[in-house]
mmCIF file of C-alpha atoms and ligand atoms in Angstrom:
data_model
loop_
_atom_site.group_PDB
_atom_site.id
_atom_site.type_symbol
_atom_site.label_atom_id
_atom_site.label_comp_id
_atom_site.label_asym_id
_atom_site.label_seq_id
_atom_site.Cartn_x
_atom_site.Cartn_y
_atom_site.Cartn_z
ATOM 1 C CA MET A 291 0.000 0.000 0.000
ATOM 2 C CA SER A 292 1.428 3.419 -0.866
ATOM 3 C CA THR A 293 1.799 5.658 2.153
ATOM 4 C CA LYS A 294 0.906 9.300 2.313
ATOM 5 C CA PRO A 295 3.853 11.507 3.271
ATOM 6 C CA GLN A 296 3.897 13.001 6.739
ATOM 7 C CA ILE A 297 3.510 16.786 6.865
ATOM 8 C CA ILE A 298 5.999 18.582 9.134
ATOM 9 C CA THR A 299 5.868 22.340 9.602
ATOM 10 C CA THR A 300 8.663 23.133 12.066
ATOM 11 C CA VAL A 301 12.435 23.090 11.653
ATOM 12 C CA ALA A 302 12.872 21.460 15.092
ATOM 13 C CA GLU A 303 10.585 18.501 14.357
ATOM 14 C CA LEU A 304 12.049 17.936 10.896
ATOM 15 C CA ARG A 305 15.639 18.030 12.198
ATOM 16 C CA ASP A 306 14.761 15.627 14.999
ATOM 17 C CA GLN A 307 13.188 13.152 12.581
ATOM 18 C CA LEU A 308 16.041 13.367 10.073
ATOM 19 C CA ASP A 309 18.686 12.963 12.811
ATOM 20 C CA GLN A 310 17.003 9.674 13.722
ATOM 21 C CA ALA A 311 16.934 8.563 10.068
ATOM 22 C CA ARG A 312 20.647 9.420 9.666
ATOM 23 C CA ALA A 313 21.431 7.487 12.859
ATOM 24 C CA ARG A 314 19.787 4.453 11.221
ATOM 25 C CA GLY A 315 22.180 4.929 8.286
ATOM 26 C CA GLN A 316 19.624 6.403 5.884
ATOM 27 C CA ARG A 317 20.670 8.795 3.117
ATOM 28 C CA ILE A 318 18.499 11.880 2.856
ATOM 29 C CA GLY A 319 17.183 13.367 -0.379
ATOM 30 C CA CYS A 320 15.567 16.760 -0.794
ATOM 31 C CA VAL A 321 13.380 18.262 -3.513
ATOM 32 C CA PRO A 322 12.721 21.963 -2.842
ATOM 33 C CA THR A 323 9.470 23.194 -4.439
ATOM 34 C CA MET A 324 6.926 25.968 -4.113
ATOM 35 C CA GLY A 325 4.070 23.446 -4.367
ATOM 36 C CA ASN A 326 1.223 23.307 -6.891
ATOM 37 C CA LEU A 327 2.941 20.127 -7.972
ATOM 38 C CA HIS A 328 2.768 18.680 -11.483
ATOM 39 C CA GLN A 329 4.320 15.624 -13.133
ATOM 40 C CA GLY A 330 7.641 17.486 -13.559
ATOM 41 C CA HIS A 331 7.965 17.814 -9.767
ATOM 42 C CA LEU A 332 6.926 14.190 -9.226
ATOM 43 C CA ASP A 333 9.685 13.088 -11.624
ATOM 44 C CA LEU A 334 12.220 14.986 -9.469
ATOM 45 C CA VAL A 335 10.902 13.162 -6.406
ATOM 46 C CA THR A 336 11.164 9.774 -8.147
ATOM 47 C CA ARG A 337 14.789 10.589 -9.037
ATOM 48 C CA ALA A 338 15.548 11.611 -5.430
ATOM 49 C CA ALA A 339 13.969 8.353 -4.199
ATOM 50 C CA GLU A 340 16.200 6.354 -6.559
ATOM 51 C CA LEU A 341 19.270 8.053 -5.095
ATOM 52 C CA THR A 342 18.423 8.166 -1.371
ATOM 53 C CA ASP A 343 16.412 6.382 1.357
ATOM 54 C CA ARG A 344 14.297 9.193 2.755
ATOM 55 C CA VAL A 345 13.005 12.014 0.571
ATOM 56 C CA VAL A 346 11.867 15.357 1.947
ATOM 57 C CA VAL A 347 9.852 17.562 -0.409
ATOM 58 C CA SER A 348 9.728 21.142 0.803
ATOM 59 C CA ILE A 349 6.688 23.186 -0.152
ATOM 60 C CA PHE A 350 7.303 26.840 0.534
ATOM 61 C CA VAL A 351 6.265 29.855 -1.511
ATOM 62 C CA ASN A 352 9.305 31.993 -0.840
ATOM 63 C CA PRO A 353 8.397 35.700 -0.590
ATOM 64 C CA MET A 354 12.031 36.757 -1.028
ATOM 65 C CA GLN A 355 12.194 35.597 -4.648
ATOM 66 C CA PHE A 356 9.115 37.533 -5.844
ATOM 67 C CA GLY A 357 9.321 41.134 -7.030
ATOM 68 C CA PRO A 358 6.817 43.754 -5.785
ATOM 69 C CA ASN A 359 4.619 43.405 -8.893
ATOM 70 C CA GLU A 360 4.882 39.657 -9.220
ATOM 71 C CA ASP A 361 2.459 36.837 -8.373
ATOM 72 C CA TYR A 362 3.430 36.044 -4.727
ATOM 73 C CA ASP A 363 -0.136 36.508 -3.431
ATOM 74 C CA ALA A 364 -1.752 34.785 -6.399
ATOM 75 C CA TYR A 365 0.695 31.854 -6.446
ATOM 76 C CA PRO A 366 -1.465 28.719 -6.009
ATOM 77 C CA ARG A 367 -1.214 27.124 -2.534
ATOM 78 C CA THR A 368 -2.500 23.559 -2.839
ATOM 79 C CA LEU A 369 -0.943 21.658 0.090
ATOM 80 C CA SER A 370 -3.558 18.953 0.463
ATOM 81 C CA ALA A 371 -3.680 18.134 -3.288
ATOM 82 C CA ASP A 372 0.156 18.215 -3.334
ATOM 83 C CA THR A 373 0.402 15.742 -0.441
ATOM 84 C CA GLU A 374 -2.094 13.510 -2.223
ATOM 85 C CA ALA A 375 -0.069 13.700 -5.458
ATOM 86 C CA LEU A 376 3.120 12.753 -3.578
ATOM 87 C CA THR A 377 1.567 9.551 -2.212
ATOM 88 C CA GLY A 378 3.396 6.589 -3.722
ATOM 89 C CA THR A 379 6.223 8.646 -5.270
ATOM 90 C CA GLY A 380 8.805 7.780 -2.606
ATOM 91 C CA CYS A 381 8.401 11.040 -0.671
ATOM 92 C CA SER A 382 8.423 10.374 3.104
ATOM 93 C CA VAL A 383 8.016 13.886 4.414
ATOM 94 C CA VAL A 384 6.486 17.130 3.171
ATOM 95 C CA PHE A 385 8.144 20.077 4.881
ATOM 96 C CA ALA A 386 5.650 22.946 4.737
ATOM 97 C CA PRO A 387 6.951 25.728 7.001
ATOM 98 C CA THR A 388 5.473 29.169 7.561
ATOM 99 C CA VAL A 389 7.340 32.296 6.428
ATOM 100 C CA ARG A 390 8.170 32.988 10.094
ATOM 101 C CA GLU A 391 9.748 29.545 10.470
ATOM 102 C CA VAL A 392 12.071 30.143 7.502
ATOM 103 C CA TYR A 393 12.708 33.861 8.169
ATOM 104 C CA PRO A 394 12.436 34.053 11.987
ATOM 105 C CA LYS A 395 14.277 37.367 12.066
ATOM 106 C CA GLY A 396 13.297 38.663 8.637
ATOM 107 C CA VAL A 397 15.936 39.013 5.942
ATOM 108 C CA ASN A 398 19.356 39.972 7.286
ATOM 109 C CA THR A 399 21.739 37.633 5.490
ATOM 110 C CA GLU A 400 21.482 37.425 1.717
ATOM 111 C CA ILE A 401 23.305 35.174 -0.700
ATOM 112 C CA ASP A 402 24.093 36.658 -4.064
ATOM 113 C CA ILE A 403 26.138 35.636 -7.077
ATOM 114 C CA PRO A 404 26.058 38.851 -9.134
ATOM 115 C CA SER A 405 27.712 37.355 -12.237
ATOM 116 C CA LEU A 406 24.716 35.000 -12.558
ATOM 117 C CA SER A 407 21.941 36.891 -10.802
ATOM 118 C CA THR A 408 21.968 40.036 -12.949
ATOM 119 C CA ILE A 409 21.768 38.433 -16.403
ATOM 120 C CA LEU A 410 18.912 36.825 -18.377
ATOM 121 C CA CYS A 411 15.996 36.285 -15.934
ATOM 122 C CA GLY A 412 17.913 38.246 -13.275
ATOM 123 C CA GLN A 413 17.872 41.321 -15.489
ATOM 124 C CA HIS A 414 14.087 41.115 -15.794
ATOM 125 C CA ARG A 415 13.470 39.988 -12.191
ATOM 126 C CA PRO A 416 15.878 42.027 -10.018
ATOM 127 C CA GLY A 417 16.516 40.320 -6.677
ATOM 128 C CA HIS A 418 14.924 37.047 -7.788
ATOM 129 C CA PHE A 419 18.045 34.871 -7.678
ATOM 130 C CA LYS A 420 19.186 36.434 -4.410
ATOM 131 C CA GLY A 421 15.883 35.210 -2.972
ATOM 132 C CA VAL A 422 16.303 31.771 -4.539
ATOM 133 C CA ALA A 423 19.923 31.315 -3.367
ATOM 134 C CA THR A 424 19.110 32.504 0.149
ATOM 135 C CA VAL A 425 16.086 30.237 0.605
ATOM 136 C CA VAL A 426 17.769 27.199 -0.974
ATOM 137 C CA ASN A 427 20.730 27.735 1.358
ATOM 138 C CA LYS A 428 18.330 27.820 4.320
ATOM 139 C CA LEU A 429 16.432 24.716 3.139
ATOM 140 C CA LEU A 430 19.680 22.790 2.628
ATOM 141 C CA ASN A 431 20.838 23.866 6.109
ATOM 142 C CA ILE A 432 17.554 22.706 7.601
ATOM 143 C CA VAL A 433 17.335 19.339 5.795
ATOM 144 C CA ARG A 434 21.096 18.669 5.432
ATOM 145 C CA PRO A 435 20.420 16.249 2.553
ATOM 146 C CA ASP A 436 23.007 14.026 0.893
ATOM 147 C CA VAL A 437 21.391 14.814 -2.472
ATOM 148 C CA ALA A 438 19.096 17.617 -3.638
ATOM 149 C CA VAL A 439 17.301 17.381 -6.991
ATOM 150 C CA PHE A 440 16.301 20.403 -9.102
ATOM 151 C CA GLY A 441 14.770 20.712 -12.574
ATOM 152 C CA ASN A 442 16.938 21.552 -15.569
ATOM 153 C CA LYS A 443 14.000 23.647 -16.777
ATOM 154 C CA ASP A 444 15.139 26.402 -14.414
ATOM 155 C CA TYR A 445 18.589 26.325 -15.971
ATOM 156 C CA GLN A 446 19.846 29.618 -14.597
ATOM 157 C CA GLN A 447 18.518 28.758 -11.121
ATOM 158 C CA LEU A 448 20.443 25.473 -11.248
ATOM 159 C CA GLN A 449 23.639 27.350 -12.182
ATOM 160 C CA VAL A 450 23.096 29.711 -9.248
ATOM 161 C CA ILE A 451 22.595 26.776 -6.854
ATOM 162 C CA ASN A 452 25.598 24.827 -8.194
ATOM 163 C CA THR A 453 27.801 27.906 -7.849
ATOM 164 C CA MET A 454 26.592 28.624 -4.303
ATOM 165 C CA VAL A 455 27.170 25.007 -3.218
ATOM 166 C CA ALA A 456 30.669 24.956 -4.731
ATOM 167 C CA ASP A 457 31.673 28.419 -3.421
ATOM 168 C CA LEU A 458 30.370 27.808 0.111
ATOM 169 C CA LEU A 459 31.745 24.234 0.228
ATOM 170 C CA MET A 460 28.312 22.882 1.095
ATOM 171 C CA PRO A 461 28.304 19.112 1.695
ATOM 172 C CA VAL A 462 25.484 18.178 -0.698
ATOM 173 C CA GLU A 463 25.318 16.666 -4.173
ATOM 174 C CA ILE A 464 23.154 18.732 -6.519
ATOM 175 C CA VAL A 465 21.439 16.725 -9.257
ATOM 176 C CA GLY A 466 19.772 18.393 -12.248
ATOM 177 C CA HIS A 467 16.908 16.432 -13.768
ATOM 178 C CA ASP A 468 15.465 16.554 -17.298
ATOM 179 C CA THR A 469 12.495 18.779 -18.066
ATOM 180 C CA THR A 470 9.150 16.983 -18.231
ATOM 181 C CA ARG A 471 7.118 18.098 -21.236
ATOM 182 C CA GLU A 472 3.502 17.979 -22.394
ATOM 183 C CA PRO A 473 2.979 15.942 -25.600
ATOM 184 C CA SER A 474 3.124 19.309 -27.459
ATOM 185 C CA GLY A 475 6.644 19.915 -26.117
ATOM 186 C CA LEU A 476 5.515 22.623 -23.676
ATOM 187 C CA ALA A 477 7.666 22.411 -20.525
ATOM 188 C CA MET A 478 5.546 21.585 -17.474
ATOM 189 C CA SER A 479 5.351 24.504 -15.065
ATOM 190 C CA SER A 480 3.030 25.608 -12.279
ATOM 191 C CA ARG A 481 2.601 28.870 -14.188
ATOM 192 C CA ASN A 482 1.033 27.015 -17.160
ATOM 193 C CA ALA A 483 -2.120 27.170 -15.027
ATOM 194 C CA TYR A 484 -2.329 30.883 -15.959
ATOM 195 C CA LEU A 485 -2.708 29.985 -19.682
ATOM 196 C CA SER A 486 -6.057 29.798 -21.466
ATOM 197 C CA GLU A 487 -6.699 26.781 -23.698
ATOM 198 C CA SER A 488 -5.652 28.667 -26.843
ATOM 199 C CA GLU A 489 -2.591 30.209 -25.138
ATOM 200 C CA ARG A 490 -1.506 26.709 -24.056
ATOM 201 C CA HIS A 491 -1.598 25.713 -27.712
ATOM 202 C CA THR A 492 0.450 28.789 -28.696
ATOM 203 C CA ALA A 493 2.912 28.171 -25.826
ATOM 204 C CA ALA A 494 4.160 25.026 -27.587
ATOM 205 C CA LEU A 495 5.869 27.379 -30.093
ATOM 206 C CA LEU A 496 8.542 28.062 -27.478
ATOM 207 C CA TYR A 497 9.892 24.518 -27.540
ATOM 208 C CA GLN A 498 9.512 24.306 -31.324
ATOM 209 C CA GLY A 499 11.613 27.466 -31.620
ATOM 210 C CA LEU A 500 14.289 26.139 -29.271
ATOM 211 C CA THR A 501 14.470 22.874 -31.219
ATOM 212 C CA GLU A 502 14.894 24.768 -34.471
ATOM 213 C CA ILE A 503 17.749 26.918 -33.112
ATOM 214 C CA ALA A 504 19.366 23.855 -31.492
ATOM 215 C CA SER A 505 19.436 22.081 -34.817
ATOM 216 C CA ALA A 506 21.013 25.124 -36.533
ATOM 217 C CA LEU A 507 23.635 25.165 -33.762
ATOM 218 C CA ARG A 508 24.375 21.460 -34.118
ATOM 219 C CA THR A 509 25.040 21.799 -37.836
ATOM 220 C CA ASP A 510 26.518 25.298 -37.453
ATOM 221 C CA THR A 511 24.342 26.630 -40.274
ATOM 222 C CA GLY A 512 22.300 29.831 -40.292
ATOM 223 C CA VAL A 513 22.232 30.206 -36.503
ATOM 224 C CA ALA A 514 21.644 33.986 -36.434
ATOM 225 C CA ALA A 515 18.939 33.748 -39.115
ATOM 226 C CA SER A 516 17.265 30.955 -37.192
ATOM 227 C CA VAL A 517 17.205 33.051 -33.977
ATOM 228 C CA ARG A 518 15.698 36.013 -35.900
ATOM 229 C CA ALA A 519 13.051 33.794 -37.531
ATOM 230 C CA VAL A 520 12.006 32.244 -34.200
ATOM 231 C CA GLU A 521 11.918 35.666 -32.529
ATOM 232 C CA ALA A 522 9.637 36.998 -35.279
ATOM 233 C CA ARG A 523 7.360 33.944 -35.095
ATOM 234 C CA LEU A 524 7.004 34.183 -31.307
ATOM 235 C CA LYS A 525 6.241 37.916 -31.438
ATOM 236 C CA GLY A 526 3.752 37.320 -34.259
ATOM 237 C CA ALA A 527 1.980 34.692 -32.142
ATOM 238 C CA GLY A 528 1.502 37.180 -29.281
ATOM 239 C CA PHE A 529 4.497 36.536 -27.018
ATOM 240 C CA ALA A 530 6.289 39.473 -25.357
ATOM 241 C CA LEU A 531 9.889 38.261 -25.338
ATOM 242 C CA ASP A 532 12.160 38.966 -22.362
ATOM 243 C CA TYR A 533 15.040 37.221 -24.125
ATOM 244 C CA LEU A 534 15.955 34.503 -26.596
ATOM 245 C CA GLU A 535 19.666 33.849 -26.332
ATOM 246 C CA ILE A 536 22.419 31.354 -26.923
ATOM 247 C CA ARG A 537 24.938 31.121 -24.083
ATOM 248 C CA ASN A 538 27.835 28.968 -22.969
ATOM 249 C CA ALA A 539 26.099 26.105 -21.113
ATOM 250 C CA ASP A 540 28.822 25.836 -18.485
ATOM 251 C CA ASP A 541 28.819 29.387 -17.124
ATOM 252 C CA LEU A 542 26.065 31.250 -19.027
ATOM 253 C CA THR A 543 28.593 33.726 -20.432
ATOM 254 C CA GLN A 544 28.126 35.018 -23.960
ATOM 255 C CA SER A 545 31.539 33.714 -24.890
ATOM 256 C CA SER A 546 31.355 30.716 -27.179
ATOM 257 C CA LEU A 547 35.154 30.474 -27.255
ATOM 258 C CA ASN A 548 36.110 26.900 -26.333
ATOM 259 C CA ALA A 549 32.493 26.128 -25.459
ATOM 260 C CA THR A 550 31.711 22.456 -25.924
ATOM 261 C CA ARG A 551 28.090 22.898 -24.896
ATOM 262 C CA ALA A 552 25.732 25.754 -25.614
ATOM 263 C CA VAL A 553 22.321 26.431 -24.143
ATOM 264 C CA VAL A 554 19.464 28.171 -25.929
ATOM 265 C CA LEU A 555 17.336 29.996 -23.366
ATOM 266 C CA VAL A 556 14.022 31.747 -23.730
ATOM 267 C CA ALA A 557 11.756 33.732 -21.404
ATOM 268 C CA ALA A 558 8.525 35.211 -22.690
ATOM 269 C CA ARG A 559 5.192 36.430 -21.460
ATOM 270 C CA LEU A 560 1.983 35.071 -22.908
ATOM 271 C CA GLY A 561 -1.208 36.486 -21.413
ATOM 272 C CA ARG A 562 -0.796 36.305 -17.605
ATOM 273 C CA ALA A 563 2.001 33.737 -17.734
ATOM 274 C CA ARG A 564 5.746 34.280 -17.843
ATOM 275 C CA LEU A 565 7.231 31.119 -19.342
ATOM 276 C CA ILE A 566 10.857 29.967 -19.479
ATOM 277 C CA ASP A 567 12.481 27.064 -21.274
ATOM 278 C CA ASN A 568 15.891 25.982 -22.552
ATOM 279 C CA LEU A 569 17.718 23.349 -24.573
ATOM 280 C CA VAL A 570 21.344 22.313 -24.118
ATOM 281 C CA VAL A 571 23.260 21.495 -27.280
ATOM 282 C CA THR A 572 26.550 19.621 -27.501
ATOM 283 C CA LEU A 573 28.662 21.415 -30.081
ATOM 284 C CA LYS A 574 30.777 19.692 -32.665
ATOM 285 C CA LYS A 575 34.407 20.201 -31.731
ATOM 286 C CA SER A 576 36.523 21.543 -34.549
ATOM 287 C CA PRO A 577 39.469 19.228 -35.318
ATOM 288 C CA ASP A 578 42.751 20.500 -33.789
HETATM 289 O O1 PAF B 623 12.143 26.269 -8.439
HETATM 290 C C1 PAF B 623 11.436 26.569 -7.445
HETATM 291 O O2 PAF B 623 10.325 26.073 -7.268
HETATM 292 C C2 PAF B 623 11.962 27.576 -6.424
HETATM 293 O O3 PAF B 623 12.688 28.582 -7.039
HETATM 294 C C3 PAF B 623 12.781 26.911 -5.299
HETATM 295 C C4 PAF B 623 14.039 26.247 -5.818
HETATM 296 C C5 PAF B 623 11.918 25.881 -4.578
HETATM 297 C C6 PAF B 623 13.208 27.982 -4.275
HETATM 298 O O4 PAF B 623 12.115 28.609 -3.718
#
């Protein structure tokens, strides 16, 4: 019989339970989320359960990563449906703290990686990645997992987290997991809920565009023309583009010198939704 995860809301109770699990020799996995779970999240949990013995899924809508005009208040809070969805996925504990539990003294210490947090999404969402890095640092300090799993869909977020973990010598393995897509190619996201039926149809153009640019990159033919054509098609279909860019996949710099992997990244607004997606491309190495 599949068991429903236990819901824990305090740091003290979670730490106590995880200390006992560690004492029994269990490896701890963590999947940080903001809830409103979809299949993409559940796939991260399945991966964490393959890698560890006890998986904690945190559900916390983090105020620090939302800008003043963003959707913090409107962000869907669906704890009981989320707990139901996690039943049978290998998640043992849902950690659902209050804002006070995570920020008992407000925000005093901030974690920032300016080289990553001010570009791409960071340029359009000032302060966002500072909020993400700070809360992920807190969650990893609370759970102290052996492994934490994040989606590759949030590519820049994953780079921020990897850099923080490496720079601060944090004892955790960060695992990036493939993006789960709708049959149309649309990347699964909690914010897809903001799309109307016809916008959802249009939203599939994002992945089609990325695929087209990725194939131009792979064959090194007409890359700039392909980016311009996709940009025009997306604008024509009603998207307001924040960016559509090709970057070095290892550090998100614009330098393609010596890059062996590139990433095509897009962020665009469609109706009420701001959607992001990306595709990593392994580049053909020129013969020495
Ligand atoms: O990707 C998310 O859902 C959030 O940014 C995260 C990593 C849970 C931090 O709040």
